[in-house]
Amino acid sequence: MLRSLDIRDMLIIDSLSLEFREGLNVLTGETGAGKSILLDSLGFVLGWRGRAELVRQGAKQGEVSASFDLPLGHPARDVLANYEIEAEDGELLLRRVNTRDGRKTAWVNGTRVTGEVLRALSDCLLELHGQHDDRGLLDMRGHRRLLDAFGGLHTDEVRTAWARLSEARRALDEAMATAEAARAEEDFLRHAVDEFDKLAPAPGEETELDSRRRLMQASEKIRADVAKALEAIGPQGAEGQMLDATRWLDGAAGDAGDALTGALDALGRAMNELGEAQAGVESCLDALTFDPRMLEDTEERLFAIRAMARKHGVLPDDLIDFAEDLRRRLALIDASGDGMAALQHAMTEAQAAYDAAAGALSFQRQAAASRLDAAMSVELAPLKMDRATFTTRVTPVSPGPEGVDEVAFEVATNPGAPSGPLNKIASGGELSRFLLALKVCLTGGDRSLTLIFDEIDRGVGGATADAVGRRLKGLAAGGQVLVVTHSPQVAALGAHHWRVEKRVADDVTTSTVTQLADTDRVDEIARMLAGDTVTEAARGAAQALLDAAA
């Protein structure tokens, strides 16, 4: 509930403080007195987009503050929590400053905020309705939400089902894209794995083959040298000479005593070492003896391993790991059929769950639409629109998180006339009454919002104006309604009455707002009835309206 509105240096208001109350609050005054300025200022502090030039002529900046009651459980508390703003004890204070150069600064409970925060709060605090209001009842984009609220319908189940369906569709699409990409390379994978299986390279084989090849390529030159070495240390060389030396020393050892013992021992050890050397050289010589086809075979396999490594862009020693990766990718393709079937099944189940939830919600919306149309028919009759029809159209649209329905409020003002959108079919006065009847039907027991009606009674008078006023009073019961009106019947039904006046002093125009006492209300309503010249008859008629309203 709006408690206070303080305005400083905005348009033609220099300083103004208003205290609002529960119930029906009416603001009256002549055309151009500044009633719209109050709404512009309130919209400014709530972050609404409005006229650009708001600062009063000659002032450096304009400022608007507004305070609202904030009881426990009020939806605005959730907005404050979302933006980490502390909720004061039962009160919400908004303040916004507009400098001459157009800069705007705002605070909520002393915390500096953006216009986005103000607009999020305004949706929980206040609704403005008028003949040209595109934020509320005339905005078709909000009709589905309004119908759901009227019918007490909840979209949680549909939203959850939609989220699950979207996730199942995403998982299936990703799997299908992956499978498609895999199928595109399936032939390559199978061919490559087959090549690996046929070649079957062993760990470290390339290094081993390279060493063997190098040895065989150099073997002719090496073998000649090794053969000469074997001949030098063999029976015709060092071995034979050492055997002769041993026989000669053995023959002389008997006469030499112990003088040759050490020499013979050393010669024996040398013979043993020479034997080992000879065995090693013979072994090497055997190894260097090969069939030329062996070199050809070695080179063929070595080149095959290296060619495969170049083909796949890996090192020869990494071929085995690379082949295993190819086998794994191929196995995934082979197994994708089972996984795809599971994902398709999950998708089918999610689609069925969504269709069931959305279908049930659509059925409930159709029923709620019928109840709303019937309620509107009852409301329109006292407003002298018993021949008009109101229809809530529920039509199919593409599925989404809100279901499969589009909702639009349509009217026909005369029997047999085509129906169409509210703001396209109804005239100014008719539109006002349609909007009021619709708001009466949609409000229900919700009194958390302050409702503002800007000249919604324009174009009506007499008994119809009285019916409009009584519905506004009914809407205000237990809550708060602010009405800018030119209708004396509506003004008389107000629980609290303010008069807006424009004054000129020293060529400076200012707007003032005065809360009226009972006697002042008689004069103001009489002025609304009679014009500039207020007669006693007009005062009597005004008093009669106030008595009837009481």
PDB file of N, CA, C and O in Angstrom, residues 61-101:
ATOM      1  N   GLN A  61      17.968  19.946  -9.877  1.00  0.00           N
ATOM      2  CA  GLN A  61      17.552  18.545  -9.935  1.00  0.00           C
ATOM      3  C   GLN A  61      16.153  18.400  -9.367  1.00  0.00           C
ATOM      4  O   GLN A  61      15.682  19.241  -8.590  1.00  0.00           O
ATOM      5  N   GLY A  62      15.477  17.335  -9.792  1.00  0.00           N
ATOM      6  CA  GLY A  62      14.184  16.980  -9.228  1.00  0.00           C
ATOM      7  C   GLY A  62      14.298  15.691  -8.440  1.00  0.00           C
ATOM      8  O   GLY A  62      15.190  14.866  -8.699  1.00  0.00           O
ATOM      9  N   GLU A  63      13.415  15.511  -7.490  1.00  0.00           N
ATOM     10  CA  GLU A  63      13.510  14.346  -6.615  1.00  0.00           C
ATOM     11  C   GLU A  63      12.118  13.875  -6.228  1.00  0.00           C
ATOM     12  O   GLU A  63      11.219  14.684  -5.954  1.00  0.00           O
ATOM     13  N   VAL A  64      11.942  12.554  -6.214  1.00  0.00           N
ATOM     14  CA  VAL A  64      10.674  11.953  -5.790  1.00  0.00           C
ATOM     15  C   VAL A  64      10.982  10.822  -4.814  1.00  0.00           C
ATOM     16  O   VAL A  64      11.882  10.016  -5.057  1.00  0.00           O
ATOM     17  N   SER A  65      10.233  10.781  -3.715  1.00  0.00           N
ATOM     18  CA  SER A  65      10.331   9.679  -2.747  1.00  0.00           C
ATOM     19  C   SER A  65       8.946   9.096  -2.541  1.00  0.00           C
ATOM     20  O   SER A  65       7.943   9.827  -2.545  1.00  0.00           O
ATOM     21  N   ALA A  66       8.880   7.807  -2.372  1.00  0.00           N
ATOM     22  CA  ALA A  66       7.606   7.130  -2.106  1.00  0.00           C
ATOM     23  C   ALA A  66       7.838   6.045  -1.070  1.00  0.00           C
ATOM     24  O   ALA A  66       8.849   5.341  -1.112  1.00  0.00           O
ATOM     25  N   SER A  67       6.917   5.923  -0.141  1.00  0.00           N
ATOM     26  CA  SER A  67       7.013   4.865   0.866  1.00  0.00           C
ATOM     27  C   SER A  67       5.796   3.954   0.761  1.00  0.00           C
ATOM     28  O   SER A  67       4.682   4.408   0.487  1.00  0.00           O
ATOM     29  N   PHE A  68       6.028   2.669   0.956  1.00  0.00           N
ATOM     30  CA  PHE A  68       4.981   1.657   0.871  1.00  0.00           C
ATOM     31  C   PHE A  68       4.999   0.801   2.128  1.00  0.00           C
ATOM     32  O   PHE A  68       6.075   0.540   2.698  1.00  0.00           O
ATOM     33  N   ASP A  69       3.820   0.352   2.534  1.00  0.00           N
ATOM     34  CA  ASP A  69       3.757  -0.675   3.581  1.00  0.00           C
ATOM     35  C   ASP A  69       4.317  -1.970   3.016  1.00  0.00           C
ATOM     36  O   ASP A  69       4.066  -2.314   1.855  1.00  0.00           O
ATOM     37  N   LEU A  70       5.038  -2.714   3.843  1.00  0.00           N
ATOM     38  CA  LEU A  70       5.647  -3.961   3.381  1.00  0.00           C
ATOM     39  C   LEU A  70       5.425  -5.040   4.438  1.00  0.00           C
ATOM     40  O   LEU A  70       6.338  -5.414   5.182  1.00  0.00           O
ATOM     41  N   PRO A  71       4.202  -5.577   4.523  1.00  0.00           N
ATOM     42  CA  PRO A  71       3.931  -6.613   5.531  1.00  0.00           C
ATOM     43  C   PRO A  71       4.669  -7.910   5.216  1.00  0.00           C
ATOM     44  O   PRO A  71       5.166  -8.110   4.109  1.00  0.00           O
ATOM     45  N   LEU A  72       4.737  -8.779   6.197  1.00  0.00           N
ATOM     46  CA  LEU A  72       5.359 -10.082   5.997  1.00  0.00           C
ATOM     47  C   LEU A  72       4.623 -10.838   4.891  1.00  0.00           C
ATOM     48  O   LEU A  72       3.395 -10.814   4.816  1.00  0.00           O
ATOM     49  N   GLY A  73       5.373 -11.517   4.034  1.00  0.00           N
ATOM     50  CA  GLY A  73       4.774 -12.275   2.946  1.00  0.00           C
ATOM     51  C   GLY A  73       4.513 -11.461   1.693  1.00  0.00           C
ATOM     52  O   GLY A  73       4.079 -12.016   0.680  1.00  0.00           O
ATOM     53  N   HIS A  74       4.759 -10.164   1.725  1.00  0.00           N
ATOM     54  CA  HIS A  74       4.547  -9.340   0.534  1.00  0.00           C
ATOM     55  C   HIS A  74       5.556  -9.753  -0.547  1.00  0.00           C
ATOM     56  O   HIS A  74       6.741  -9.935  -0.264  1.00  0.00           O
ATOM     57  N   PRO A  75       5.113  -9.905  -1.805  1.00  0.00           N
ATOM     58  CA  PRO A  75       6.030 -10.367  -2.862  1.00  0.00           C
ATOM     59  C   PRO A  75       7.226  -9.444  -3.088  1.00  0.00           C
ATOM     60  O   PRO A  75       8.262  -9.889  -3.591  1.00  0.00           O
ATOM     61  N   ALA A  76       7.110  -8.168  -2.720  1.00  0.00           N
ATOM     62  CA  ALA A  76       8.254  -7.263  -2.890  1.00  0.00           C
ATOM     63  C   ALA A  76       9.434  -7.681  -2.024  1.00  0.00           C
ATOM     64  O   ALA A  76      10.586  -7.375  -2.341  1.00  0.00           O
ATOM     65  N   ARG A  77       9.172  -8.388  -0.923  1.00  0.00           N
ATOM     66  CA  ARG A  77      10.271  -8.855  -0.073  1.00  0.00           C
ATOM     67  C   ARG A  77      11.154  -9.858  -0.827  1.00  0.00           C
ATOM     68  O   ARG A  77      12.372  -9.909  -0.609  1.00  0.00           O
ATOM     69  N   ASP A  78      10.555 -10.654  -1.699  1.00  0.00           N
ATOM     70  CA  ASP A  78      11.356 -11.600  -2.496  1.00  0.00           C
ATOM     71  C   ASP A  78      12.269 -10.848  -3.465  1.00  0.00           C
ATOM     72  O   ASP A  78      13.410 -11.262  -3.703  1.00  0.00           O
ATOM     73  N   VAL A  79      11.758  -9.753  -4.029  1.00  0.00           N
ATOM     74  CA  VAL A  79      12.588  -8.947  -4.931  1.00  0.00           C
ATOM     75  C   VAL A  79      13.764  -8.351  -4.167  1.00  0.00           C
ATOM     76  O   VAL A  79      14.906  -8.370  -4.639  1.00  0.00           O
ATOM     77  N   LEU A  80      13.497  -7.828  -2.968  1.00  0.00           N
ATOM     78  CA  LEU A  80      14.577  -7.258  -2.158  1.00  0.00           C
ATOM     79  C   LEU A  80      15.631  -8.320  -1.844  1.00  0.00           C
ATOM     80  O   LEU A  80      16.831  -8.063  -1.938  1.00  0.00           O
ATOM     81  N   ALA A  81      15.165  -9.509  -1.486  1.00  0.00           N
ATOM     82  CA  ALA A  81      16.107 -10.587  -1.160  1.00  0.00           C
ATOM     83  C   ALA A  81      16.931 -10.966  -2.384  1.00  0.00           C
ATOM     84  O   ALA A  81      18.133 -11.240  -2.275  1.00  0.00           O
ATOM     85  N   ASN A  82      16.304 -10.968  -3.552  1.00  0.00           N
ATOM     86  CA  ASN A  82      17.013 -11.335  -4.779  1.00  0.00           C
ATOM     87  C   ASN A  82      18.144 -10.358  -5.094  1.00  0.00           C
ATOM     88  O   ASN A  82      19.191 -10.756  -5.610  1.00  0.00           O
ATOM     89  N   TYR A  83      17.934  -9.092  -4.749  1.00  0.00           N
ATOM     90  CA  TYR A  83      18.966  -8.075  -5.001  1.00  0.00           C
ATOM     91  C   TYR A  83      19.764  -7.746  -3.746  1.00  0.00           C
ATOM     92  O   TYR A  83      20.510  -6.768  -3.718  1.00  0.00           O
ATOM     93  N   GLU A  84      19.613  -8.579  -2.709  1.00  0.00           N
ATOM     94  CA  GLU A  84      20.376  -8.440  -1.465  1.00  0.00           C
ATOM     95  C   GLU A  84      20.206  -7.055  -0.847  1.00  0.00           C
ATOM     96  O   GLU A  84      21.172  -6.396  -0.449  1.00  0.00           O
ATOM     97  N   ILE A  85      18.957  -6.602  -0.790  1.00  0.00           N
ATOM     98  CA  ILE A  85      18.622  -5.326  -0.162  1.00  0.00           C
ATOM     99  C   ILE A  85      17.873  -5.615   1.135  1.00  0.00           C
ATOM    100  O   ILE A  85      16.932  -6.426   1.154  1.00  0.00           O
ATOM    101  N   GLU A  86      18.263  -4.977   2.186  1.00  0.00           N
ATOM    102  CA  GLU A  86      17.656  -5.240   3.488  1.00  0.00           C
ATOM    103  C   GLU A  86      16.233  -4.704   3.516  1.00  0.00           C
ATOM    104  O   GLU A  86      15.956  -3.581   3.080  1.00  0.00           O
ATOM    105  N   ALA A  87      15.307  -5.502   4.034  1.00  0.00           N
ATOM    106  CA  ALA A  87      13.915  -5.082   4.189  1.00  0.00           C
ATOM    107  C   ALA A  87      13.752  -4.395   5.537  1.00  0.00           C
ATOM    108  O   ALA A  87      14.008  -4.988   6.588  1.00  0.00           O
ATOM    109  N   GLU A  88      13.348  -3.124   5.490  1.00  0.00           N
ATOM    110  CA  GLU A  88      13.122  -2.399   6.734  1.00  0.00           C
ATOM    111  C   GLU A  88      11.882  -2.942   7.437  1.00  0.00           C
ATOM    112  O   GLU A  88      11.108  -3.710   6.878  1.00  0.00           O
ATOM    113  N   ASP A  89      11.665  -2.500   8.671  1.00  0.00           N
ATOM    114  CA  ASP A  89      10.536  -2.993   9.475  1.00  0.00           C
ATOM    115  C   ASP A  89       9.212  -2.526   8.889  1.00  0.00           C
ATOM    116  O   ASP A  89       8.733  -1.415   9.184  1.00  0.00           O
ATOM    117  N   GLY A  90       8.638  -3.360   8.043  1.00  0.00           N
ATOM    118  CA  GLY A  90       7.300  -3.088   7.535  1.00  0.00           C
ATOM    119  C   GLY A  90       7.203  -1.919   6.578  1.00  0.00           C
ATOM    120  O   GLY A  90       6.094  -1.469   6.274  1.00  0.00           O
ATOM    121  N   GLU A  91       8.331  -1.388   6.077  1.00  0.00           N
ATOM    122  CA  GLU A  91       8.268  -0.218   5.202  1.00  0.00           C
ATOM    123  C   GLU A  91       9.271  -0.361   4.062  1.00  0.00           C
ATOM    124  O   GLU A  91      10.360  -0.903   4.232  1.00  0.00           O
ATOM    125  N   LEU A  92       8.877   0.140   2.902  1.00  0.00           N
ATOM    126  CA  LEU A  92       9.745   0.176   1.738  1.00  0.00           C
ATOM    127  C   LEU A  92       9.858   1.622   1.282  1.00  0.00           C
ATOM    128  O   LEU A  92       8.841   2.273   0.987  1.00  0.00           O
ATOM    129  N   LEU A  93      11.082   2.145   1.234  1.00  0.00           N
ATOM    130  CA  LEU A  93      11.296   3.534   0.861  1.00  0.00           C
ATOM    131  C   LEU A  93      12.058   3.605  -0.456  1.00  0.00           C
ATOM    132  O   LEU A  93      13.176   3.096  -0.569  1.00  0.00           O
ATOM    133  N   LEU A  94      11.438   4.234  -1.457  1.00  0.00           N
ATOM    134  CA  LEU A  94      12.055   4.444  -2.764  1.00  0.00           C
ATOM    135  C   LEU A  94      12.377   5.929  -2.925  1.00  0.00           C
ATOM    136  O   LEU A  94      11.564   6.793  -2.575  1.00  0.00           O
ATOM    137  N   ARG A  95      13.543   6.200  -3.480  1.00  0.00           N
ATOM    138  CA  ARG A  95      13.942   7.594  -3.736  1.00  0.00           C
ATOM    139  C   ARG A  95      14.703   7.648  -5.047  1.00  0.00           C
ATOM    140  O   ARG A  95      15.577   6.810  -5.301  1.00  0.00           O
ATOM    141  N   ARG A  96      14.358   8.650  -5.879  1.00  0.00           N
ATOM    142  CA  ARG A  96      15.030   8.777  -7.166  1.00  0.00           C
ATOM    143  C   ARG A  96      15.233  10.250  -7.497  1.00  0.00           C
ATOM    144  O   ARG A  96      14.317  11.068  -7.303  1.00  0.00           O
ATOM    145  N   VAL A  97      16.415  10.563  -7.997  1.00  0.00           N
ATOM    146  CA  VAL A  97      16.802  11.939  -8.314  1.00  0.00           C
ATOM    147  C   VAL A  97      17.082  12.040  -9.807  1.00  0.00           C
ATOM    148  O   VAL A  97      17.706  11.148 -10.402  1.00  0.00           O
ATOM    149  N   ASN A  98      16.623  13.141 -10.403  1.00  0.00           N
ATOM    150  CA  ASN A  98      16.859  13.415 -11.816  1.00  0.00           C
ATOM    151  C   ASN A  98      17.545  14.773 -11.929  1.00  0.00           C
ATOM    152  O   ASN A  98      16.982  15.794 -11.534  1.00  0.00           O
ATOM    153  N   THR A  99      18.787  14.794 -12.444  1.00  0.00           N
ATOM    154  CA  THR A  99      19.513  16.051 -12.576  1.00  0.00           C
ATOM    155  C   THR A  99      19.131  16.749 -13.879  1.00  0.00           C
ATOM    156  O   THR A  99      18.527  16.157 -14.769  1.00  0.00           O
ATOM    157  N   ARG A 100      19.501  18.022 -13.975  1.00  0.00           N
ATOM    158  CA  ARG A 100      19.157  18.817 -15.148  1.00  0.00           C
ATOM    159  C   ARG A 100      19.730  18.218 -16.431  1.00  0.00           C
ATOM    160  O   ARG A 100      19.106  18.284 -17.502  1.00  0.00           O
ATOM    161  N   ASP A 101      20.919  17.575 -16.334  1.00  0.00           N
ATOM    162  CA  ASP A 101      21.535  16.994 -17.534  1.00  0.00           C
ATOM    163  C   ASP A 101      21.016  15.599 -17.860  1.00  0.00           C
ATOM    164  O   ASP A 101      21.540  14.926 -18.746  1.00  0.00           O
TER     165      ASP A 101
END
